[in-house]
Amino acid sequence: MDKELKLIEEAINLENNVADIYMQFSEFFPDDKEFWWQLCMEEKNHAALLKAGLEFVTADMLPDELLFARIEDLRKVNGTLTRLKREYGHSKPSPEDALRLAMSLEDSAGESHYQLVMENKADSPAAELFQKLNEDDKDHARRIRIYAERHGYNIF
């Protein structure tokens, strides 16, 4: 069960790191503040849901091959996000670069760390939680795409 807990802890870190990045963007881009603020709050909510979901974590909840690969994926993404937060403390990205990063995060292996769980019918509270978070991630990516298109940003 230790592996499952490590995965959830890294996932919580990921959600918080993404929220921090979005918070920075809300401060950098006053015209887009509400958009970034909303995404930030949703990511923080994801972290809170994962924390609350720790009680549902059981041994053999996820296959070992998923656990080991995903824990490493999450650690790498979290390391990158920590570095970016520091860099953004010194210089901010352009609005297009911020949107590109957000799309990358929402579509990345890190934010899609729930994907293998999604392929099966939810048969536990933990699986239901992961499925909800996965749907939220897809919604974020869709909203970022729409926002970029409406504002004339070429992020693709």
Tab-separated table of C-alpha atoms in Angstrom:
chain	number	residue	atom	x	y	z
A	1	MET	CA	0.000	0.000	0.000
A	2	ASP	CA	3.019	2.258	0.397
A	3	LYS	CA	3.322	2.532	-3.404
A	4	GLU	CA	-0.294	3.618	-3.744
A	5	LEU	CA	0.172	6.273	-1.076
A	6	LYS	CA	3.318	7.573	-2.791
A	7	LEU	CA	1.430	7.840	-6.065
A	8	ILE	CA	-1.410	9.774	-4.436
A	9	GLU	CA	1.046	12.064	-2.624
A	10	GLU	CA	2.836	12.848	-5.904
A	11	ALA	CA	-0.539	13.451	-7.564
A	12	ILE	CA	-1.461	15.878	-4.763
A	13	ASN	CA	1.881	17.648	-5.273
A	14	LEU	CA	1.168	17.850	-8.996
A	15	GLU	CA	-2.258	19.410	-8.502
A	16	ASN	CA	-0.813	21.947	-6.056
A	17	ASN	CA	2.107	22.778	-8.361
A	18	VAL	CA	-0.221	23.306	-11.322
A	19	ALA	CA	-2.428	25.491	-9.109
A	20	ASP	CA	0.626	27.557	-8.127
A	21	ILE	CA	1.574	28.071	-11.776
A	22	TYR	CA	-1.970	29.142	-12.630
A	23	MET	CA	-1.946	31.506	-9.653
A	24	GLN	CA	1.233	33.103	-10.981
A	25	PHE	CA	-0.448	33.499	-14.374
A	26	SER	CA	-3.448	35.174	-12.728
A	27	GLU	CA	-1.058	37.732	-11.241
A	28	PHE	CA	0.982	38.179	-14.449
A	29	PHE	CA	-1.984	38.743	-16.749
A	30	PRO	CA	-4.554	41.084	-15.190
A	31	ASP	CA	-6.797	40.925	-18.262
A	32	ASP	CA	-6.911	37.134	-17.928
A	33	LYS	CA	-6.955	37.024	-14.124
A	34	GLU	CA	-10.401	35.448	-13.771
A	35	PHE	CA	-9.618	32.681	-16.264
A	36	TRP	CA	-6.373	31.666	-14.513
A	37	TRP	CA	-7.849	32.122	-11.043
A	38	GLN	CA	-10.695	29.708	-11.844
A	39	LEU	CA	-8.288	27.071	-13.129
A	40	CYS	CA	-6.105	27.567	-10.048
A	41	MET	CA	-9.042	27.036	-7.684
A	42	GLU	CA	-10.109	23.908	-9.569
A	43	GLU	CA	-6.609	22.455	-9.317
A	44	LYS	CA	-6.567	23.178	-5.583
A	45	ASN	CA	-9.915	21.414	-5.343
A	46	HIS	CA	-8.403	18.408	-7.140
A	47	ALA	CA	-5.613	18.295	-4.538
A	48	ALA	CA	-8.190	18.454	-1.740
A	49	LEU	CA	-10.225	15.659	-3.334
A	50	LEU	CA	-7.133	13.493	-3.594
A	51	LYS	CA	-6.272	14.171	0.044
A	52	ALA	CA	-9.783	13.236	1.078
A	53	GLY	CA	-9.564	10.168	-1.152
A	54	LEU	CA	-6.544	8.804	0.714
A	55	GLU	CA	-8.967	6.874	2.921
A	56	PHE	CA	-10.043	4.874	-0.142
A	57	VAL	CA	-6.518	3.799	-1.007
A	58	THR	CA	-6.107	0.071	-0.673
A	59	ALA	CA	-3.363	-2.381	-1.513
A	60	ASP	CA	-3.483	-3.567	-5.127
A	61	MET	CA	-5.730	-0.648	-6.040
A	62	LEU	CA	-3.574	-0.023	-9.117
A	63	PRO	CA	-1.352	-2.401	-11.097
A	64	ASP	CA	2.345	-2.297	-10.187
A	65	GLU	CA	3.397	-1.319	-13.715
A	66	LEU	CA	1.166	1.760	-13.482
A	67	LEU	CA	2.413	2.667	-10.031
A	68	PHE	CA	6.122	2.623	-10.730
A	69	ALA	CA	5.892	4.365	-14.102
A	70	ARG	CA	3.440	6.985	-12.908
A	71	ILE	CA	5.282	7.815	-9.701
A	72	GLU	CA	8.406	8.562	-11.759
A	73	ASP	CA	6.395	10.534	-14.341
A	74	LEU	CA	4.815	12.600	-11.593
A	75	ARG	CA	8.153	13.264	-9.901
A	76	LYS	CA	9.629	14.516	-13.172
A	77	VAL	CA	6.677	16.780	-13.900
A	78	ASN	CA	6.703	18.095	-10.325
A	79	GLY	CA	10.424	18.848	-10.617
A	80	THR	CA	9.820	20.753	-13.841
A	81	LEU	CA	6.963	22.723	-12.284
A	82	THR	CA	9.043	23.630	-9.246
A	83	ARG	CA	11.782	24.933	-11.563
A	84	LEU	CA	9.265	26.909	-13.633
A	85	LYS	CA	7.747	28.512	-10.527
A	86	ARG	CA	11.218	29.758	-9.577
A	87	GLU	CA	11.944	31.001	-13.100
A	88	TYR	CA	8.619	32.812	-13.270
A	89	GLY	CA	9.601	34.613	-10.091
A	90	HIS	CA	12.238	36.406	-12.194
A	91	SER	CA	10.585	36.717	-15.590
A	92	LYS	CA	7.075	36.033	-16.748
A	93	PRO	CA	6.135	34.138	-19.895
A	94	SER	CA	4.106	35.660	-22.710
A	95	PRO	CA	0.351	34.993	-22.597
A	96	GLU	CA	0.761	32.550	-25.506
A	97	ASP	CA	3.554	30.692	-23.731
A	98	ALA	CA	1.433	30.514	-20.565
A	99	LEU	CA	-1.452	28.997	-22.535
A	100	ARG	CA	0.909	26.567	-24.297
A	101	LEU	CA	2.282	25.435	-20.944
A	102	ALA	CA	-1.222	25.038	-19.538
A	103	MET	CA	-2.245	22.896	-22.530
A	104	SER	CA	0.875	20.827	-22.120
A	105	LEU	CA	0.174	20.322	-18.423
A	106	GLU	CA	-3.422	19.319	-18.939
A	107	ASP	CA	-2.519	16.910	-21.739
A	108	SER	CA	0.710	15.645	-20.167
A	109	ALA	CA	1.516	12.300	-18.691
A	110	GLY	CA	1.429	14.027	-15.317
A	111	GLU	CA	-2.107	15.339	-15.534
A	112	SER	CA	-3.214	12.154	-17.289
A	113	HIS	CA	-1.798	9.920	-14.566
A	114	TYR	CA	-5.279	8.609	-13.975
A	115	GLN	CA	-5.656	7.343	-17.554
A	116	LEU	CA	-5.189	3.616	-16.989
A	117	VAL	CA	-7.749	3.676	-14.209
A	118	MET	CA	-10.141	5.377	-16.627
A	119	GLU	CA	-10.199	2.456	-19.027
A	120	ASN	CA	-12.169	0.327	-16.593
A	121	LYS	CA	-15.591	0.737	-15.084
A	122	ALA	CA	-15.421	2.541	-11.744
A	123	ASP	CA	-15.761	-0.204	-9.182
A	124	SER	CA	-14.540	1.648	-6.116
A	125	PRO	CA	-14.694	5.120	-4.589
A	126	ALA	CA	-11.027	5.629	-5.554
A	127	ALA	CA	-11.689	4.760	-9.207
A	128	GLU	CA	-14.681	7.110	-9.233
A	129	LEU	CA	-12.494	9.895	-7.835
A	130	PHE	CA	-9.816	9.342	-10.484
A	131	GLN	CA	-12.441	9.328	-13.216
A	132	LYS	CA	-13.863	12.630	-12.001
A	133	LEU	CA	-10.396	14.206	-11.956
A	134	ASN	CA	-9.658	12.864	-15.430
A	135	GLU	CA	-12.852	14.426	-16.785
A	136	ASP	CA	-11.938	17.728	-15.119
A	137	ASP	CA	-8.506	17.636	-16.793
A	138	LYS	CA	-10.125	17.110	-20.193
A	139	ASP	CA	-12.451	20.024	-19.470
A	140	HIS	CA	-9.494	22.246	-18.557
A	141	ALA	CA	-7.746	21.423	-21.829
A	142	ARG	CA	-10.926	22.177	-23.771
A	143	ARG	CA	-11.435	25.502	-21.970
A	144	ILE	CA	-7.800	26.539	-22.511
A	145	ARG	CA	-8.113	25.776	-26.240
A	146	ILE	CA	-11.324	27.805	-26.506
A	147	TYR	CA	-9.828	30.695	-24.519
A	148	ALA	CA	-6.732	30.800	-26.724
A	149	GLU	CA	-8.825	30.737	-29.909
A	150	ARG	CA	-11.170	33.492	-28.689
A	151	HIS	CA	-8.230	35.733	-27.853
A	152	GLY	CA	-6.338	35.042	-31.079
A	153	TYR	CA	-3.453	33.145	-29.488
A	154	ASN	CA	-1.761	30.511	-31.614
A	155	ILE	CA	-0.794	27.841	-29.105
A	156	PHE	CA	-0.667	24.850	-31.428
